């Protein structure tokens, strides 16, 4: 990525002197359907931009951004300038600006295979080509000439010429029927409201389109009409449940209009499910893009539908938080991401049928945040983002999940009404503008009644300092078992020492004498002070409970710890805990104890084997499976791995056979069984399920499950290339090819691992989706002997890092650097090698160092956990 960075200081200076009146962008995408090998220019498309802008200091110099292989002409204020003189590959110099300026640039830009810019994908099923754009934070410049920073907003007018049988979509509706031109049609889209360049979008191709309509009477008597569209590739249309997508969409539009009191300002609302997408989804106004894995080809659990609904609502919240009101620079990325993450769960529980939103939030999103917040690279929610490389890495567990958890805590602190009234004022005051933290705190100070000082203190504690606190209950009882003192202890890590005020609920649980269930007997809400000890006199005088849960109801963001007696209760009776959220919180607390090396990994696995089969919440069960796999791969002492792998497989098979036929739990256990199966009899069953000679009542071995089972055989060395490739006869699709790639890379042979290295590291020919598939297969763990195959790549990994970082696009570099870190080679030698690299590369790009530091920290954590597990005795 040589020379493609942009610093905050440069952006600030540019925004100080420039303001933009309009963009007119013309793209000619007819070349997209030319066979790449045959036609000159097939890898490129024509891009013409007319940029009208003002300069408050006439005579000053500035620059525009463009990443293009070829610039044909540059005309500034009517004067043609030699592109060679002003274009350096990523910037166009703009010397001696006038007060009012017009820049016209004609360029040829490149189609992308990395998901950055204008991505081109050809469907193996029907040979059709599909395009979509993805820009955040700074890839609009791969498609047109722009000022690539969020605070230079402008109206954008897009004109797109495409093959005649295509559909073309952009942020705004098309202003009339497309016009015929030679071998194509030209689509003219209405100008957008003032928006930032990173949320502009074009989606083009022979997409399958479902349509619907949303209407609402506004408080002022006007009727708001929003045409809705949902798109996917034609070959996925048979699986596309657009009705369900529209239902959630309408529920969300109802909710956000009700709560935000600001009519949706972007006209249409289309949602495109697109191939080889790098992220979950992107909130482009009027044209949200999603990864197409959200179109379910095979049976998935309710948790997958819930997850998709959450993403739909998250992106919708961005129409207000992010698109209408936008952060000034990436330091305040959280101003949109934390809010959207919080609002996604909030809206889901309020208006959809997916009622487990807060359980998933507590169990999955917060687990992400806790992990990230304990890395040496953690940062405050409001971050210090020096440049675009920093920005790229900031789409992390802090910005999303911790920020959202902190907002949940804020709602507990100021109340729901004050929170939403603050949001309403924020939108009205800053519509189509840009904001910083101070603007948000100002409205909250007004509406919360807590005043500016209190909000500033809250912000310092929660937004401006890093780290997670641990809360532990401490009980003193007398000889009769009555509580005589109840204290909540607060701790912080040495590196992130802030203790905070927390609004929490403490729940007390006891066994019901009749049913034996663990039920809540008391709950008190209280403020924990920003100190090490908070006394809770309300709970003195009660009999000692079986279980104390600090942060009952999940109001604050903290690691829950237990007193000894409560921990013993959970080991014996976690499955008896009736309350779903309390149970999810307990599971997540036990996982944190394991990760922190405070509970031996095998103790954790013991509890999972004992109680996971009784877990009714499917999302929680699926995280338990994931965590059990991580514990086995990384935290169990190496000598015990094989035995515990076998025990997990045995437990999985037991639960698989016991699960309700055809239900979600059966499917989840089938997948977990496939992930842990290793013995000859396990593999025999896997072969039988694939061949149809073995059956488990109600279990549909559909295409996705077939690939999961094939992966098991591949990783065990029980399926060769021919056997794996034969599956394409059933599933010769993009997904089939991707899943086959995972299987081939998972084979336990030196040749298979060498092939991954060659194709991913030594070559740059693979698209993003296949890079990811190769890495997933390469790192397939478990099983004796398989780690030895990846161990020889630890050294080459460290040797190649800087080259990868400098030569590959940032999306691909990110995947390689974090994906190929030798995480399975959990030895002191790997740790020392990582430390050596860090010492010798103090001046490497900070974003690269960050990724290596994080891999190193995970490794150190694994070694600590293994030592704890070894000492279990
Ligand atoms: Zn988002």
Tab-separated table of C-alpha atoms in Angstrom, residues 429-809:
chain	number	residue	atom	x	y	z
A	429	UNK	CA	-29.121	19.779	15.603
A	430	UNK	CA	-26.519	18.070	13.409
A	431	UNK	CA	-28.519	16.755	10.417
A	432	UNK	CA	-26.250	16.295	7.364
A	433	UNK	CA	-23.305	17.512	9.424
A	434	UNK	CA	-20.329	16.059	11.275
A	435	UNK	CA	-19.804	15.685	15.006
A	436	UNK	CA	-17.365	14.751	17.760
A	437	UNK	CA	-17.788	13.330	21.257
A	438	UNK	CA	-18.415	16.825	22.663
A	439	UNK	CA	-21.586	17.210	20.585
A	440	UNK	CA	-23.041	14.004	21.994
A	441	UNK	CA	-22.140	14.866	25.589
A	442	UNK	CA	-23.765	18.279	25.150
A	443	UNK	CA	-27.194	16.838	24.282
A	444	UNK	CA	-26.951	14.212	27.025
A	445	UNK	CA	-26.074	16.878	29.594
A	446	UNK	CA	-29.266	18.689	28.575
A	447	UNK	CA	-31.607	15.729	28.602
A	448	UNK	CA	-30.247	13.607	31.451
A	449	UNK	CA	-30.561	16.316	34.075
A	450	UNK	CA	-27.132	15.206	35.282
A	451	UNK	CA	-25.310	18.272	33.969
A	452	UNK	CA	-22.143	18.749	31.988
A	453	UNK	CA	-19.765	17.839	34.776
A	454	UNK	CA	-21.405	14.491	35.465
A	455	UNK	CA	-21.472	13.645	31.768
A	456	UNK	CA	-17.810	14.616	31.417
A	457	UNK	CA	-16.948	12.346	34.361
A	458	UNK	CA	-18.968	9.531	32.834
A	459	UNK	CA	-17.204	10.038	29.523
A	460	UNK	CA	-13.767	9.982	31.161
A	461	UNK	CA	-14.553	6.751	32.986
A	462	UNK	CA	-16.151	4.918	30.105
A	463	UNK	CA	-15.161	6.446	26.799
A	464	UNK	CA	-11.750	7.949	27.370
A	465	UNK	CA	-10.001	5.180	29.320
A	466	UNK	CA	-9.321	1.588	28.299
A	467	UNK	CA	-9.728	-1.696	30.138
A	468	UNK	CA	-12.332	-3.881	31.794
A	469	UNK	CA	-12.961	-4.142	35.551
A	470	UNK	CA	-13.620	-7.366	37.409
A	471	UNK	CA	-16.337	-7.360	40.083
A	472	UNK	CA	-16.270	-9.999	42.841
A	473	UNK	CA	-18.772	-10.453	45.671
A	474	UNK	CA	-17.341	-10.931	49.147
A	475	UNK	CA	-19.646	-12.318	51.836
A	476	UNK	CA	-19.066	-12.704	55.553
A	477	UNK	CA	-21.488	-14.978	57.392
A	478	UNK	CA	-22.014	-15.825	61.045
A	479	UNK	CA	-22.376	-19.276	62.572
A	480	UNK	CA	-26.031	-19.498	61.505
A	481	UNK	CA	-25.153	-18.813	57.861
A	482	UNK	CA	-26.570	-15.294	57.945
A	483	UNK	CA	-24.756	-12.647	55.885
A	484	UNK	CA	-23.143	-10.070	58.199
A	485	UNK	CA	-21.197	-8.140	55.547
A	486	UNK	CA	-21.629	-7.940	51.776
A	487	UNK	CA	-18.998	-6.171	49.684
A	488	UNK	CA	-18.460	-5.821	45.943
A	489	UNK	CA	-14.738	-5.762	45.161
A	490	UNK	CA	-13.548	-3.985	42.038
A	491	UNK	CA	-10.240	-4.661	40.286
A	492	UNK	CA	-8.477	-3.427	37.168
A	493	UNK	CA	-5.488	-4.702	35.228
A	494	UNK	CA	-2.126	-3.056	35.939
A	495	UNK	CA	-1.888	-1.702	32.391
A	496	UNK	CA	-5.410	-0.225	32.426
A	497	UNK	CA	-5.841	0.761	36.084
A	498	UNK	CA	-9.066	2.810	35.961
A	499	UNK	CA	-11.709	1.837	38.520
A	500	UNK	CA	-15.167	3.071	37.513
A	501	UNK	CA	-18.575	3.888	38.885
A	502	UNK	CA	-20.887	1.038	37.823
A	503	UNK	CA	-24.649	0.835	37.935
A	504	UNK	CA	-25.283	-2.846	38.665
A	505	UNK	CA	-27.854	-5.316	39.885
A	506	UNK	CA	-26.801	-8.047	42.325
A	507	UNK	CA	-28.865	-11.220	42.121
A	508	UNK	CA	-29.096	-13.881	44.821
A	509	UNK	CA	-30.155	-17.400	43.829
A	510	UNK	CA	-31.169	-20.458	45.855
A	511	UNK	CA	-32.424	-23.942	45.192
A	512	UNK	CA	-36.153	-24.308	45.057
A	513	UNK	CA	-36.847	-27.006	47.675
A	514	UNK	CA	-39.479	-28.681	45.483
A	515	UNK	CA	-38.156	-28.498	41.886
A	516	UNK	CA	-34.462	-28.238	42.739
A	517	UNK	CA	-34.118	-25.355	40.273
A	518	UNK	CA	-31.852	-22.434	41.071
A	519	UNK	CA	-34.140	-19.437	41.306
A	520	UNK	CA	-33.601	-15.762	42.051
A	521	UNK	CA	-34.598	-14.910	45.596
A	522	UNK	CA	-33.368	-11.310	45.817
A	523	UNK	CA	-32.168	-8.602	43.505
A	524	UNK	CA	-30.909	-5.135	44.402
A	525	UNK	CA	-29.792	-2.375	42.058
A	526	UNK	CA	-27.005	-0.173	43.305
A	527	UNK	CA	-24.130	2.117	42.340
A	528	UNK	CA	-20.666	0.672	42.760
A	529	UNK	CA	-18.244	3.510	43.517
A	530	UNK	CA	-15.092	4.085	41.503
A	531	UNK	CA	-13.092	2.463	44.312
A	532	UNK	CA	-11.930	-1.006	45.287
A	533	UNK	CA	-14.768	-1.763	47.745
A	534	UNK	CA	-18.469	-1.003	47.812
A	535	UNK	CA	-20.522	-2.139	50.799
A	536	UNK	CA	-24.038	-3.420	50.100
A	537	UNK	CA	-25.950	-3.079	53.378
A	538	UNK	CA	-29.244	-4.049	51.679
A	539	UNK	CA	-28.043	-7.648	51.468
A	540	UNK	CA	-26.914	-7.970	55.087
A	541	UNK	CA	-29.102	-10.092	57.357
A	542	UNK	CA	-30.201	-12.526	54.623
A	543	UNK	CA	-29.277	-16.204	54.677
A	544	UNK	CA	-26.215	-17.002	52.585
A	545	UNK	CA	-27.450	-17.775	49.043
A	546	UNK	CA	-26.243	-20.664	46.864
A	547	UNK	CA	-25.211	-18.279	44.104
A	548	UNK	CA	-24.392	-14.571	43.963
A	549	UNK	CA	-24.391	-12.977	40.520
A	550	UNK	CA	-22.934	-9.479	40.388
A	551	UNK	CA	-24.061	-7.715	37.219
A	552	UNK	CA	-27.299	-9.669	37.166
A	553	UNK	CA	-29.382	-8.331	34.212
A	554	UNK	CA	-26.091	-7.373	32.513
A	555	UNK	CA	-26.381	-3.649	33.166
A	556	UNK	CA	-22.684	-2.825	33.250
A	557	UNK	CA	-19.581	-3.813	31.354
A	558	UNK	CA	-17.377	-5.928	33.624
A	559	UNK	CA	-15.943	-9.368	34.157
A	560	UNK	CA	-18.161	-11.202	36.620
A	561	UNK	CA	-16.242	-13.123	39.280
A	562	UNK	CA	-17.660	-15.455	41.929
A	563	UNK	CA	-17.065	-16.178	45.571
A	564	UNK	CA	-15.945	-19.779	46.259
A	565	UNK	CA	-19.363	-21.004	47.317
A	566	UNK	CA	-21.073	-19.614	44.211
A	567	UNK	CA	-18.459	-21.178	41.966
A	568	UNK	CA	-19.044	-24.537	43.623
A	569	UNK	CA	-22.772	-24.116	43.013
A	570	UNK	CA	-22.205	-23.494	39.316
A	571	UNK	CA	-19.951	-26.532	38.960
A	572	UNK	CA	-22.673	-28.682	40.484
A	573	UNK	CA	-25.819	-27.039	39.214
A	574	UNK	CA	-25.331	-24.532	36.383
A	575	UNK	CA	-27.957	-26.398	34.376
A	576	UNK	CA	-30.500	-25.821	37.155
A	577	UNK	CA	-30.292	-22.053	36.777
A	578	UNK	CA	-33.692	-21.140	35.356
A	579	UNK	CA	-33.191	-17.559	34.220
A	580	UNK	CA	-31.836	-17.566	30.644
A	581	UNK	CA	-29.863	-14.349	30.913
A	582	UNK	CA	-28.399	-15.294	34.297
A	583	UNK	CA	-27.313	-18.600	32.813
A	584	UNK	CA	-25.761	-16.933	29.761
A	585	UNK	CA	-23.889	-14.532	32.069
A	586	UNK	CA	-22.632	-17.440	34.172
A	587	UNK	CA	-21.367	-19.293	31.115
A	588	UNK	CA	-19.606	-16.211	29.890
A	589	UNK	CA	-18.062	-15.591	33.336
A	590	UNK	CA	-16.724	-19.169	33.429
A	591	UNK	CA	-15.204	-18.635	29.995
A	592	UNK	CA	-13.477	-15.481	31.218
A	593	UNK	CA	-12.070	-17.398	34.198
A	594	UNK	CA	-10.704	-20.000	31.783
A	595	UNK	CA	-9.164	-17.442	29.434
A	596	UNK	CA	-7.601	-15.659	32.399
A	597	UNK	CA	-5.970	-18.884	33.588
A	598	UNK	CA	-8.015	-18.813	36.802
A	599	UNK	CA	-9.896	-22.014	35.989
A	600	UNK	CA	-8.240	-25.051	34.379
A	601	UNK	CA	-9.469	-25.533	30.815
A	602	UNK	CA	-10.433	-29.114	31.588
A	603	UNK	CA	-12.663	-27.903	34.458
A	604	UNK	CA	-14.413	-25.660	31.961
A	605	UNK	CA	-14.813	-28.522	29.497
A	606	UNK	CA	-16.130	-30.709	32.296
A	607	UNK	CA	-18.878	-28.164	33.006
A	608	UNK	CA	-19.660	-27.868	29.290
A	609	UNK	CA	-19.942	-31.658	28.947
A	610	UNK	CA	-22.177	-31.769	31.954
A	611	UNK	CA	-24.592	-28.926	31.219
A	612	UNK	CA	-24.398	-27.827	27.566
A	613	UNK	CA	-26.859	-30.555	26.642
A	614	UNK	CA	-29.434	-28.820	28.794
A	615	UNK	CA	-28.825	-25.333	27.415
A	616	UNK	CA	-32.085	-24.249	25.813
A	617	UNK	CA	-30.760	-21.078	24.185
A	618	UNK	CA	-29.387	-22.073	20.793
A	619	UNK	CA	-27.122	-19.032	20.420
A	620	UNK	CA	-25.532	-19.713	23.805
A	621	UNK	CA	-25.097	-23.379	22.916
A	622	UNK	CA	-23.303	-22.478	19.698
A	623	UNK	CA	-20.914	-20.172	21.560
A	624	UNK	CA	-20.235	-22.955	24.053
A	625	UNK	CA	-19.267	-25.208	21.175
A	626	UNK	CA	-16.953	-22.570	19.808
A	627	UNK	CA	-15.375	-21.897	23.185
A	628	UNK	CA	-14.962	-25.595	23.909
A	629	UNK	CA	-13.080	-25.905	20.625
A	630	UNK	CA	-10.821	-22.989	21.514
A	631	UNK	CA	-10.213	-24.419	24.983
A	632	UNK	CA	-9.280	-27.769	23.460
A	633	UNK	CA	-7.057	-26.333	20.733
A	634	UNK	CA	-5.251	-23.737	22.827
A	635	UNK	CA	-5.802	-23.982	26.587
A	636	UNK	CA	-5.780	-27.687	27.485
A	637	UNK	CA	-2.332	-28.945	28.460
A	638	UNK	CA	-0.900	-30.689	25.353
A	639	UNK	CA	-0.557	-34.091	27.020
A	640	UNK	CA	-4.302	-34.240	27.732
A	641	UNK	CA	-5.511	-33.008	24.343
A	642	UNK	CA	-6.184	-36.337	22.670
A	643	UNK	CA	-8.070	-37.715	25.615
A	644	UNK	CA	-10.251	-34.594	25.847
A	645	UNK	CA	-10.809	-34.419	22.151
A	646	UNK	CA	-12.218	-37.936	22.400
A	647	UNK	CA	-14.324	-37.021	25.411
A	648	UNK	CA	-15.807	-34.009	23.612
A	649	UNK	CA	-16.600	-36.114	20.542
A	650	UNK	CA	-18.214	-38.739	22.712
A	651	UNK	CA	-20.277	-36.101	24.525
A	652	UNK	CA	-21.239	-34.481	21.229
A	653	UNK	CA	-22.439	-37.788	19.820
A	654	UNK	CA	-24.437	-38.522	22.957
A	655	UNK	CA	-26.188	-35.134	22.742
A	656	UNK	CA	-26.630	-35.465	18.993
A	657	UNK	CA	-28.489	-38.729	19.458
A	658	UNK	CA	-30.532	-37.341	22.342
A	659	UNK	CA	-31.516	-34.047	20.678
A	660	UNK	CA	-34.985	-33.418	19.343
A	661	UNK	CA	-35.137	-34.807	15.775
A	662	UNK	CA	-34.965	-32.084	13.149
A	663	UNK	CA	-34.401	-29.325	15.718
A	664	UNK	CA	-31.791	-26.585	15.950
A	665	UNK	CA	-30.027	-28.282	18.836
A	666	UNK	CA	-29.602	-31.447	16.810
A	667	UNK	CA	-27.986	-29.490	13.994
A	668	UNK	CA	-25.671	-27.627	16.385
A	669	UNK	CA	-24.562	-30.882	18.015
A	670	UNK	CA	-24.053	-32.500	14.619
A	671	UNK	CA	-21.676	-29.714	13.644
A	672	UNK	CA	-19.867	-29.906	16.954
A	673	UNK	CA	-19.554	-33.652	16.564
A	674	UNK	CA	-18.054	-33.112	13.103
A	675	UNK	CA	-15.536	-30.676	14.602
A	676	UNK	CA	-14.386	-33.058	17.299
A	677	UNK	CA	-14.749	-36.466	15.601
A	678	UNK	CA	-11.415	-38.291	15.430
A	679	UNK	CA	-11.664	-41.945	16.335
A	680	UNK	CA	-12.071	-44.605	13.668
A	681	UNK	CA	-15.644	-45.263	14.766
A	682	UNK	CA	-16.438	-41.509	14.640
A	683	UNK	CA	-15.064	-41.294	11.114
A	684	UNK	CA	-17.021	-44.386	10.177
A	685	UNK	CA	-20.200	-42.621	11.267
A	686	UNK	CA	-19.218	-39.491	9.327
A	687	UNK	CA	-18.691	-41.574	6.182
A	688	UNK	CA	-22.007	-43.296	6.755
A	689	UNK	CA	-23.867	-39.994	7.152
A	690	UNK	CA	-22.360	-38.786	3.879
A	691	UNK	CA	-23.140	-42.008	2.041
A	692	UNK	CA	-26.643	-42.219	3.441
A	693	UNK	CA	-25.914	-45.611	5.020
A	694	UNK	CA	-26.028	-44.168	8.537
A	695	UNK	CA	-28.934	-42.066	9.737
A	696	UNK	CA	-29.758	-40.000	12.756
A	697	UNK	CA	-33.475	-39.555	13.068
A	698	UNK	CA	-34.516	-36.114	11.832
A	699	UNK	CA	-31.015	-34.996	10.799
A	700	UNK	CA	-31.054	-33.716	7.233
A	701	UNK	CA	-27.559	-34.110	5.811
A	702	UNK	CA	-27.954	-31.142	3.463
A	703	UNK	CA	-25.256	-29.487	1.381
A	704	UNK	CA	-23.684	-27.304	4.080
A	705	UNK	CA	-23.618	-30.187	6.534
A	706	UNK	CA	-22.094	-32.412	3.858
A	707	UNK	CA	-19.212	-29.955	3.482
A	708	UNK	CA	-18.785	-29.821	7.266
A	709	UNK	CA	-18.548	-33.618	7.368
A	710	UNK	CA	-16.168	-33.658	4.409
A	711	UNK	CA	-13.989	-31.154	6.251
A	712	UNK	CA	-13.800	-33.656	9.138
A	713	UNK	CA	-12.642	-36.404	6.811
A	714	UNK	CA	-10.224	-34.114	4.993
A	715	UNK	CA	-8.586	-32.889	8.197
A	716	UNK	CA	-8.263	-36.466	9.450
A	717	UNK	CA	-6.553	-37.549	6.245
A	718	UNK	CA	-9.518	-39.765	5.436
A	719	UNK	CA	-10.503	-38.164	2.131
A	720	UNK	CA	-8.163	-37.507	-0.779
A	721	UNK	CA	-8.327	-34.785	-3.397
A	722	UNK	CA	-10.410	-36.864	-5.801
A	723	UNK	CA	-12.987	-37.735	-3.145
A	724	UNK	CA	-13.278	-34.093	-2.088
A	725	UNK	CA	-13.410	-32.651	-5.586
A	726	UNK	CA	-16.133	-35.154	-6.494
A	727	UNK	CA	-18.474	-33.187	-4.208
A	728	UNK	CA	-18.521	-30.391	-6.802
A	729	UNK	CA	-20.711	-32.678	-8.889
A	730	UNK	CA	-23.419	-31.961	-6.308
A	731	UNK	CA	-22.507	-28.373	-5.554
A	732	UNK	CA	-20.701	-26.636	-8.393
A	733	UNK	CA	-21.370	-23.160	-6.993
A	734	UNK	CA	-19.300	-20.334	-5.564
A	735	UNK	CA	-19.943	-21.666	-2.041
A	736	UNK	CA	-19.069	-25.178	-3.149
A	737	UNK	CA	-15.765	-24.019	-4.581
A	738	UNK	CA	-14.981	-22.055	-1.443
A	739	UNK	CA	-15.793	-24.954	0.892
A	740	UNK	CA	-13.818	-27.353	-1.272
A	741	UNK	CA	-10.849	-24.988	-0.907
A	742	UNK	CA	-11.182	-25.184	2.898
A	743	UNK	CA	-11.241	-28.996	2.731
A	744	UNK	CA	-8.237	-29.274	0.431
A	745	UNK	CA	-6.216	-26.909	2.624
A	746	UNK	CA	-7.184	-28.885	5.729
A	747	UNK	CA	-5.590	-32.146	4.532
A	748	UNK	CA	-2.823	-33.233	6.948
A	749	UNK	CA	0.003	-33.448	4.447
A	750	UNK	CA	3.082	-31.257	3.986
A	751	UNK	CA	2.070	-30.808	0.332
A	752	UNK	CA	-1.367	-29.434	1.207
A	753	UNK	CA	0.132	-26.882	3.622
A	754	UNK	CA	2.839	-25.915	1.117
A	755	UNK	CA	0.152	-25.327	-1.518
A	756	UNK	CA	-1.670	-22.899	0.787
A	757	UNK	CA	1.508	-20.976	1.437
A	758	UNK	CA	2.284	-20.779	-2.275
A	759	UNK	CA	-1.172	-19.569	-3.262
A	760	UNK	CA	-1.824	-17.202	-0.388
A	761	UNK	CA	1.581	-15.787	0.521
A	762	UNK	CA	3.784	-16.211	-2.547
A	763	UNK	CA	1.073	-15.301	-5.060
A	764	UNK	CA	-1.545	-12.555	-5.131
A	765	UNK	CA	-3.914	-14.147	-7.618
A	766	UNK	CA	-6.626	-15.391	-5.281
A	767	UNK	CA	-9.711	-13.305	-4.511
A	768	UNK	CA	-10.467	-12.377	-0.889
A	769	UNK	CA	-12.946	-15.226	-0.314
A	770	UNK	CA	-10.474	-17.904	-1.353
A	771	UNK	CA	-7.631	-16.377	0.643
A	772	UNK	CA	-9.854	-16.711	3.680
A	773	UNK	CA	-10.880	-20.274	2.787
A	774	UNK	CA	-7.245	-21.332	2.351
A	775	UNK	CA	-6.279	-19.872	5.719
A	776	UNK	CA	-9.242	-21.526	7.478
A	777	UNK	CA	-8.227	-24.906	6.087
A	778	UNK	CA	-4.549	-24.370	6.884
A	779	UNK	CA	-5.326	-23.664	10.550
A	780	UNK	CA	-7.732	-26.602	11.022
A	781	UNK	CA	-6.556	-27.901	14.375
A	782	UNK	CA	-7.246	-30.777	16.741
A	783	UNK	CA	-5.962	-34.234	15.990
A	784	UNK	CA	-2.562	-35.641	16.813
A	785	UNK	CA	0.202	-34.668	14.460
A	786	UNK	CA	-1.629	-31.907	12.627
A	787	UNK	CA	0.099	-29.070	14.458
A	788	UNK	CA	3.480	-30.425	13.425
A	789	UNK	CA	2.506	-29.707	9.838
A	790	UNK	CA	2.013	-25.990	10.369
A	791	UNK	CA	4.937	-25.554	12.789
A	792	UNK	CA	7.506	-25.186	9.956
A	793	UNK	CA	5.647	-22.068	8.796
A	794	UNK	CA	6.205	-20.104	11.995
A	795	UNK	CA	9.614	-18.850	10.875
A	796	UNK	CA	8.634	-17.964	7.283
A	797	UNK	CA	5.613	-16.146	8.709
A	798	UNK	CA	7.753	-13.673	10.627
A	799	UNK	CA	10.123	-13.292	7.701
A	800	UNK	CA	7.436	-12.379	5.218
A	801	UNK	CA	5.365	-9.961	7.319
A	802	UNK	CA	6.753	-6.664	6.098
A	803	UNK	CA	6.666	-7.740	2.485
A	804	UNK	CA	3.026	-8.779	2.789
A	805	UNK	CA	2.167	-5.514	4.492
A	806	UNK	CA	3.809	-3.365	1.867
A	807	UNK	CA	2.674	-5.257	-1.239
A	808	UNK	CA	-0.858	-6.470	-0.594
A	809	UNK	CA	-4.081	-4.515	-0.264
